[in-house]
Structures are given as C-alpha cells and as structure tokens.
Coordinates of C-alpha atoms in Angstrom, one line a residue:
M108 CA 177.5 75.1 162.5
T109 CA 174.8 73.8 163.7
R110 CA 175.3 70.1 164.0
N111 CA 175.0 66.7 165.0
H112 CA 175.7 63.6 167.1
K113 CA 175.7 60.2 166.7
I114 CA 174.9 58.6 170.4
D115 CA 176.0 54.8 171.3
I116 CA 174.5 53.4 174.0
R117 CA 175.9 49.9 174.7
P118 CA 173.9 46.6 175.5
A119 CA 174.8 45.2 177.8
L120 CA 175.5 41.7 176.2
R121 CA 176.3 42.6 172.7
A122 CA 180.7 43.7 170.8
L123 CA 178.9 46.3 169.2
A124 CA 177.1 50.0 170.2
A125 CA 173.7 50.4 168.3
T126 CA 172.1 53.3 167.3
L127 CA 168.6 53.7 169.8
T128 CA 165.6 56.3 168.6
L129 CA 165.2 57.3 172.3
L130 CA 161.2 59.5 172.9
T131 CA 159.6 60.4 175.8
F132 CA 157.5 58.2 177.8
P133 CA 155.5 58.8 180.8
A134 CA 157.5 59.3 183.4
A135 CA 159.2 56.6 185.4
A136 CA 159.0 55.1 188.7
Q137 CA 161.2 55.9 190.8
S138 CA 162.6 52.6 192.1
P139 CA 162.5 50.5 188.9
S140 CA 163.0 46.5 189.9
A141 CA 166.3 45.3 189.0
A142 CA 164.7 43.3 185.9
Q143 CA 163.4 46.4 185.3
A144 CA 166.5 48.9 185.4
R145 CA 168.2 45.9 183.5
Q146 CA 165.9 46.4 180.3
W147 CA 165.6 50.4 180.4
C148 CA 169.7 50.9 181.4
F149 CA 170.5 48.7 178.3
G150 CA 167.6 47.5 176.3
S151 CA 168.0 48.0 173.0
D152 CA 164.1 49.0 173.3
K153 CA 162.6 52.5 173.3
V154 CA 162.7 54.1 176.3
S155 CA 162.8 57.5 177.6
D156 CA 166.1 59.2 178.9
D157 CA 164.9 59.3 182.4
Q158 CA 164.1 55.7 182.7
R159 CA 167.5 54.6 181.0
L160 CA 169.2 57.3 183.8
A161 CA 167.5 55.6 186.1
G162 CA 167.8 51.8 186.0
C163 CA 172.7 52.6 185.0
S164 CA 171.9 54.4 188.8
V165 CA 170.4 50.8 189.8
V166 CA 172.3 48.8 188.6
L167 CA 174.9 50.5 189.4
K168 CA 174.0 51.1 192.8
A169 CA 174.7 47.1 193.2
N170 CA 177.8 47.0 190.2
P171 CA 179.7 50.0 190.7
S172 CA 181.8 48.8 188.4
N173 CA 179.5 47.8 185.5
A174 CA 180.8 49.6 182.7
V175 CA 179.3 49.9 180.1
A176 CA 176.2 51.2 182.7
L177 CA 178.6 54.1 183.5
A178 CA 178.8 54.7 179.9
N179 CA 175.4 54.7 179.0
R180 CA 175.0 56.5 182.3
G181 CA 177.0 59.3 181.1
E182 CA 175.4 60.0 177.6
M183 CA 172.5 61.2 179.4
F184 CA 173.9 63.5 182.1
R185 CA 175.7 64.8 178.9
R186 CA 171.7 64.7 177.5
K187 CA 171.2 66.8 180.2
G188 CA 173.5 69.3 180.2
E189 CA 175.5 66.9 183.3
T190 CA 178.9 67.3 181.6
E191 CA 180.8 67.3 184.4
R192 CA 178.9 64.2 185.7
A193 CA 179.5 62.6 183.0
L194 CA 182.5 63.1 182.5
A195 CA 183.2 61.4 185.3
D196 CA 181.2 58.0 184.2
L197 CA 182.8 58.1 181.3
N198 CA 186.5 57.7 183.0
R199 CA 185.9 55.6 185.0
S200 CA 183.9 53.6 182.1
I201 CA 187.4 54.0 180.2
D202 CA 189.0 52.5 183.7
L203 CA 187.5 49.8 183.1
D204 CA 187.3 48.9 179.9
E205 CA 189.9 50.5 177.5
T206 CA 188.2 48.3 174.0
D207 CA 184.6 49.8 174.7
A208 CA 185.0 52.1 171.5
A209 CA 181.1 53.4 171.8
A210 CA 182.8 55.0 175.0
W211 CA 185.2 56.8 174.1
F212 CA 183.0 58.0 171.6
N213 CA 180.9 59.5 173.5
R214 CA 183.6 60.8 175.9
G215 CA 185.0 62.4 172.5
I216 CA 181.6 64.3 172.6
V217 CA 181.9 65.5 176.3
H218 CA 185.0 66.9 175.9
D219 CA 183.6 68.6 172.0
D220 CA 180.3 69.9 174.2
L221 CA 183.2 71.7 176.9
G222 CA 184.5 72.9 174.0
D223 CA 187.8 70.6 174.5
R224 CA 189.0 69.8 171.1
D225 CA 191.6 68.1 171.1
R226 CA 190.3 65.8 174.1
A227 CA 187.4 65.1 171.4
I228 CA 190.1 64.2 168.7
M229 CA 191.5 62.2 171.1
D230 CA 189.1 60.2 172.0
Y231 CA 187.3 59.9 168.5
T232 CA 190.6 58.5 167.3
R233 CA 190.3 56.3 170.1
A234 CA 187.2 55.0 169.0
I235 CA 188.7 54.7 165.4
R236 CA 191.2 52.4 166.2
L237 CA 188.9 50.1 168.1
V238 CA 186.4 50.8 165.2
P239 CA 188.1 51.7 161.6
D240 CA 185.1 51.7 159.9
D241 CA 182.0 53.4 161.5
A242 CA 180.8 56.7 159.5
W243 CA 180.1 58.3 162.3
Y244 CA 184.0 58.3 165.1
Y245 CA 184.8 60.6 161.1
N246 CA 182.2 62.1 160.6
N247 CA 182.1 63.8 165.1
R248 CA 186.1 64.3 164.5
G249 CA 185.8 66.2 161.6
N250 CA 183.5 68.6 164.1
S251 CA 186.3 69.2 166.2
Y252 CA 189.4 69.5 164.1
I253 CA 186.6 72.1 162.4
G254 CA 186.4 73.1 166.3
K255 CA 190.1 74.5 166.2
D256 CA 189.5 75.4 162.1
D257 CA 191.7 72.1 160.5
Y258 CA 190.3 72.9 157.2
E259 CA 192.3 70.2 155.7
H260 CA 192.3 67.2 158.2
A261 CA 188.2 67.7 158.7
L262 CA 188.1 66.9 154.9
T263 CA 189.7 64.5 154.9
D264 CA 187.4 62.7 158.4
Y265 CA 184.5 63.7 156.8
N266 CA 185.3 62.6 152.9
K267 CA 186.1 59.3 155.3
A268 CA 182.4 59.8 156.3
I269 CA 180.9 59.7 153.2
K270 CA 182.8 57.1 151.8
L271 CA 182.1 54.6 154.1
D272 CA 178.5 55.1 154.1
P273 CA 177.7 56.8 150.3
K274 CA 173.6 57.8 152.0
F275 CA 175.3 60.1 155.5
A276 CA 173.5 63.1 154.8
L277 CA 174.9 65.2 158.6
A278 CA 178.4 64.5 156.9
F279 CA 177.0 65.6 153.5
Y280 CA 176.0 68.9 155.7
N281 CA 178.8 69.3 157.6
R282 CA 181.2 69.5 154.4
G283 CA 179.4 71.2 152.6
T284 CA 179.0 73.8 155.1
A285 CA 183.4 73.7 155.9
Y286 CA 183.6 73.8 152.1
R287 CA 180.6 76.9 152.4
E288 CA 183.1 79.3 154.6
H289 CA 186.1 78.9 153.8
G290 CA 184.5 80.7 150.0
E291 CA 184.2 76.9 147.2
A292 CA 180.2 78.0 147.1
E293 CA 179.9 75.4 144.2
R294 CA 181.4 72.6 146.6
A295 CA 179.1 73.7 148.6
L296 CA 175.7 74.2 147.0
A297 CA 176.4 69.9 145.8
D298 CA 176.5 69.3 149.6
L299 CA 174.1 70.8 150.5
D300 CA 171.9 68.9 147.8
L301 CA 172.7 66.1 148.2
S302 CA 172.0 66.7 152.1
I303 CA 168.4 67.5 151.6
K304 CA 168.2 65.1 149.2
L305 CA 168.8 62.3 151.4
D306 CA 167.2 63.9 154.4
P307 CA 164.8 66.7 153.1
T308 CA 163.8 67.1 157.0
Y309 CA 166.7 68.9 158.4
G310 CA 166.7 72.2 158.5
P311 CA 169.9 72.8 158.3
A312 CA 171.0 72.6 155.6
Y313 CA 168.1 74.8 153.4
G314 CA 170.0 77.4 156.3
N315 CA 173.0 76.9 154.9
R316 CA 172.1 76.5 151.3
A317 CA 170.0 79.8 151.9
R318 CA 173.1 81.5 152.6
I319 CA 174.9 80.9 149.3
F320 CA 171.7 81.9 147.5
R321 CA 171.3 85.0 149.4
D322 CA 175.6 85.4 149.4
R323 CA 175.3 84.9 145.2
G324 CA 171.2 87.9 144.7
D325 CA 169.3 84.9 144.4
R326 CA 166.9 86.6 147.0
D327 CA 163.9 84.4 146.0
R328 CA 165.7 80.9 147.1
A329 CA 167.1 82.0 149.5
L330 CA 163.8 83.4 151.2
A331 CA 162.6 79.6 150.1
D332 CA 165.1 77.4 151.8
F333 CA 165.0 80.6 155.3
A334 CA 162.0 79.5 155.0
K335 CA 161.8 75.5 155.0
S336 CA 164.7 75.6 157.6
I337 CA 162.2 77.7 159.8
E338 CA 159.1 75.3 159.3
L339 CA 161.3 72.3 160.2
N340 CA 162.5 73.9 163.6
P341 CA 160.8 77.0 164.4
N342 CA 163.7 77.9 167.6
N343 CA 166.0 79.0 164.9
D344 CA 167.2 81.7 165.6
R345 CA 170.1 81.8 163.9
D346 CA 168.1 81.8 160.7
F347 CA 165.5 83.8 161.9
Y348 CA 168.0 86.4 162.1
A349 CA 169.9 86.0 158.8
R350 CA 166.6 87.0 157.4
A351 CA 165.1 89.5 159.3
N352 CA 169.1 91.1 157.9
M353 CA 167.8 89.6 154.0
Y354 CA 165.0 91.9 154.6
F355 CA 166.5 94.8 156.5
D356 CA 169.1 95.1 153.8
A357 CA 165.7 95.8 151.4
H358 CA 164.2 98.1 154.0
D359 CA 161.5 95.7 154.9
Y360 CA 161.4 96.4 158.4
A361 CA 158.3 95.6 159.1
L362 CA 159.2 91.7 159.1
A363 CA 163.0 92.1 160.5
L364 CA 161.5 93.3 163.1
T365 CA 159.3 90.6 163.1
D366 CA 162.4 87.7 162.9
Y367 CA 164.7 90.2 164.9
D368 CA 161.4 90.2 168.1
R369 CA 161.0 85.5 166.8
A370 CA 165.4 85.2 167.4
L371 CA 165.5 86.8 170.6
A372 CA 162.5 84.6 171.1
A373 CA 163.9 81.9 170.7
N374 CA 167.7 82.8 171.7
A375 CA 168.0 86.1 173.7
S376 CA 171.8 85.5 174.5
Y377 CA 172.8 87.9 171.0
A378 CA 173.6 91.6 172.0
G379 CA 173.9 90.9 168.2
V380 CA 171.0 90.4 167.7
F381 CA 169.3 93.3 170.5
N382 CA 172.0 95.8 168.8
S383 CA 170.4 95.3 165.2
R384 CA 166.7 94.9 167.0
C385 CA 167.5 98.3 168.7
M386 CA 168.1 99.8 165.0
T387 CA 165.0 98.7 163.4
R388 CA 162.0 99.7 166.5
A389 CA 164.4 103.1 165.9
I390 CA 163.4 103.4 161.9
L391 CA 160.3 103.0 163.1
G392 CA 159.5 105.5 165.4
R393 CA 159.4 102.6 168.1
L394 CA 162.0 105.1 169.5
Q395 CA 162.2 104.3 173.6
D396 CA 162.3 100.0 172.7
A397 CA 164.6 100.9 170.6
L398 CA 166.6 103.0 173.8
A399 CA 166.3 99.6 175.8
D400 CA 167.4 97.8 172.5
C401 CA 170.8 99.2 172.6
E402 CA 170.7 99.2 176.1
Q403 CA 170.7 95.1 176.9
S404 CA 173.0 94.9 173.9
L405 CA 175.8 97.5 175.8
R406 CA 175.4 95.7 178.6
M407 CA 176.4 92.3 176.9
R408 CA 178.6 94.2 175.0
P409 CA 180.1 97.4 176.4
N410 CA 181.5 99.8 174.1
D411 CA 180.0 98.0 170.7
P412 CA 180.2 100.5 168.1
Y413 CA 178.0 99.3 166.1
T414 CA 175.8 99.6 168.8
L415 CA 176.2 102.7 170.6
D416 CA 175.9 104.1 166.6
S417 CA 172.5 102.9 166.9
R418 CA 171.7 104.3 170.3
A419 CA 173.2 107.7 168.5
L420 CA 170.9 107.7 166.0
T421 CA 167.7 106.5 168.7
Y422 CA 169.0 109.7 170.0
L423 CA 168.9 112.1 167.0
K424 CA 166.2 110.4 165.8
L425 CA 164.4 111.8 169.2
G426 CA 166.4 115.6 169.0
N427 CA 168.4 114.3 171.8
L428 CA 171.3 115.8 170.3
D429 CA 174.6 116.0 172.8
A430 CA 174.4 112.1 173.8
A431 CA 173.6 111.5 169.8
I432 CA 177.2 113.3 169.4
A433 CA 178.6 111.0 172.6
D434 CA 177.7 108.2 171.4
Y435 CA 178.9 109.0 168.2
D436 CA 181.8 110.0 169.7
T437 CA 183.3 107.3 172.0
A438 CA 182.0 105.3 168.3
L439 CA 183.9 106.8 166.6
G440 CA 186.9 106.7 169.3
A441 CA 186.5 102.6 168.5
K442 CA 185.9 102.6 165.1
P443 CA 186.6 105.7 163.2
K444 CA 185.7 105.4 159.3
L445 CA 182.2 104.1 160.9
D446 CA 180.9 106.3 158.0
S447 CA 177.1 106.0 159.4
S448 CA 178.7 107.3 162.3
L449 CA 180.3 110.3 160.5
Y450 CA 176.8 110.3 158.6
G451 CA 175.0 110.9 161.8
R452 CA 176.7 113.4 163.8
G453 CA 177.5 115.8 161.0
L454 CA 173.8 115.1 160.7
A455 CA 173.5 116.3 164.3
K456 CA 176.0 119.0 164.3
R457 CA 173.8 120.7 161.7
K458 CA 171.0 120.3 164.2
K459 CA 173.1 122.3 166.4
G460 CA 174.4 125.3 164.3
D461 CA 177.8 123.7 163.5
G462 CA 177.7 124.3 160.1
E463 CA 181.3 124.1 159.3
G464 CA 181.7 120.3 161.8
A465 CA 178.9 118.9 160.0
E466 CA 179.9 119.2 156.9
R467 CA 183.8 117.5 157.7
D468 CA 181.4 114.5 159.1
I469 CA 178.8 114.3 156.3
A470 CA 182.5 115.2 153.5
A471 CA 183.8 111.7 155.2
A472 CA 181.0 109.9 155.5
K473 CA 180.7 110.3 152.2
A474 CA 183.7 109.5 151.4
I475 CA 183.2 106.3 152.9
N476 CA 180.0 105.5 151.4
A477 CA 178.2 107.4 148.8
A478 CA 175.0 106.0 149.3
I479 CA 175.0 106.8 152.5
A480 CA 172.9 109.9 152.6
D481 CA 170.4 107.5 150.8
E482 CA 170.7 104.6 154.0
F483 CA 169.8 107.6 156.0
A484 CA 166.8 108.5 154.1
H485 CA 165.4 104.9 154.4
Y486 CA 165.8 106.1 158.2
G487 CA 163.8 108.7 158.2
V488 CA 166.8 111.1 159.5
E489 CA 167.7 113.8 156.7

C-alpha cells in the first residue's frame, strides 16, 4: 500500500510543530552564517532539505544539545534515506526533550521506514499522549498497524483521524485501501471516492479505485482510473504493472508489453514483472528478449515455477523441446497442478513423438482448466 506521511519540523520558539512545504532551491553556501543557519534550521519560510540540513548542522556544531535542531536534522536525514543517522539524531533529541511530540512522531516514521512496526506504534502512541488531537498521528499509527496485519486497530485509528479531520483525504485513502484489502469493496469504494473528491491530485487513490473496478469486471472505469493515476504519477510502477496485466488478460499483448516496459523503467526490482514481460515477449515472438527476461527473473527468484513455465514456453516456441520439457518438469515438481506447464509439456512431448505421454499431460491440464487449449492458441502454440 502506498502512503504519505506528514512531517513535523519544529520552529525554535514554538510549542507545537508546524507542517512546512519544502521546495528545492539552488545549492546553498556550504557554511552559512550563524543567523542564516538558524533561519534555515528553525524557520517556517520555504527552504530546501539541503538548506535545513546545513543550517541545523551549523547550529549543532555550536550547541550539540539543541533538541529541536537534532529533531529537524534527523528528519532531513530520513528524507535522504540515511535512516541510521536520522535515528541517532532523533534518539538524542528525545533524550533531551521527552515532551516534543513531533520528535516522537518523526522517529515513529523512521522506525516504520525500517520495518519496525512495533517501535513505530510505540512512538506514535507517545506522540498521541502528548498531542491527542493531531489526526496525522492516528493516521500514521494506523498505517503501522496495517503493516502488522492488525486490521481492527488500524481501522480504529483511521476512524479517529477522520473524526478529528473530516476533510483528511489521505486518511480516507488509507481506510479505503484497508477495506479493499479485507474484501469490503463497497466501503472501500465510498472512501476512495471521497478521498478523490477531497484531493483530486492524489494518484494512488485512483489506482486503488481502479483495482476495485477491475475486480468487478468494469474494465472501462478501471482503465480510466489507471490512466489518471499514471498521469498524476508517471513513475508509478505498480499501476503500470496492474494495467499491463489487464491488457495481457484481454490478449492485447502489444499494450501489455509497453506497460511492462514502463513498469520496469520505473522500478526494476521485482522478479514478477520480468517474468510477465518474458511471457509477453515470448507470445509476441521476441524469443531471445524473452529468455533474457526469464533469466533475470530467475536470478532474483530462483526456481520460481511460474518463471520456469514462461521460459519453457519460450523454449517450446524456439523448438528446443528438451529444454522446454526440463523446465516444465521442474515447474511441476514445485507446483504439480500448474495447468499451463502440464499442457505445454504435453505439446512438447507430442512434438517429440511421445503420443501417450502427451495425451496424459494434456488431459490432466484440461481437467484443471477446460480452456487451457484456447489460452495456448493465443500464445501462438497449439
């Protein structure tokens, strides 16, 4: 699930945290004056993350025990992906001032980024005790509960966040996503509709609403929402992948391939996308490219039966029947009722002259999936 976090930056002389919009400015001087450093570290005007980091570092050089500067610099380190440095600063900040709700909240985000949901929840809870009417604190704790598959506590927190802020688009998105993941499609759709109404620029809400329409068989509305999500976030690899799968299922392999390409251009870290593109390339006759994708998928997820099945299809179309049968055998060893592997192995055996073995495999595949022959006809293999 994709979620955003509110970030609290503490002005030096205020009791409560203020949310700032941070913009990228031209590169700042390496050594700002003391006055400039304080403005960058604590000010509520528009400064870049780099400027805030530089300013807080100068402040801390002069006074290593400035709790607010530590908290603000810790958040900048977190944004840059330097979680260990972020955690060190926020730990020190909280040691110095246990009453700073923003520091507890921001440390909760760091723990959540690190996958430590329990510590994140403890930190968000401390923030809530200090400031019990901040909707963001409940929203983020709800996200951490979802990370632990604690649906009931997550819903309680999302409900509280929405009660505190009835126009909180992100909380509606998170609650709607939780509903969808637990099979409550009508509630999910209502929340996602409202999230979009409150914030029409938040792409993931369209993407998750598209999944509800897709699952209902409403192809046109699903594709429209995926298109809007991608328009708002052109690097959304998950929605490219989801839309590609819709095109694949409709046998529109050229459009599917385009979306698999774009998903991998945005994020090449998922073996399943390489496998899907391998299969699509094999169907389209781009067999050497398909093999390259399957090899990459298997490097990332060795012995995956679905990728072995895709590579076997590629070998089958190349006429390398022994290699195809070997991959089908291995895939079926891991997943004995994989219909496509049974059917594909049957076709390979038939081409090798093993009529009895072929009919046995093909009959087993059809017993699992009566339409398997039609599927293979779309793949260009009969």
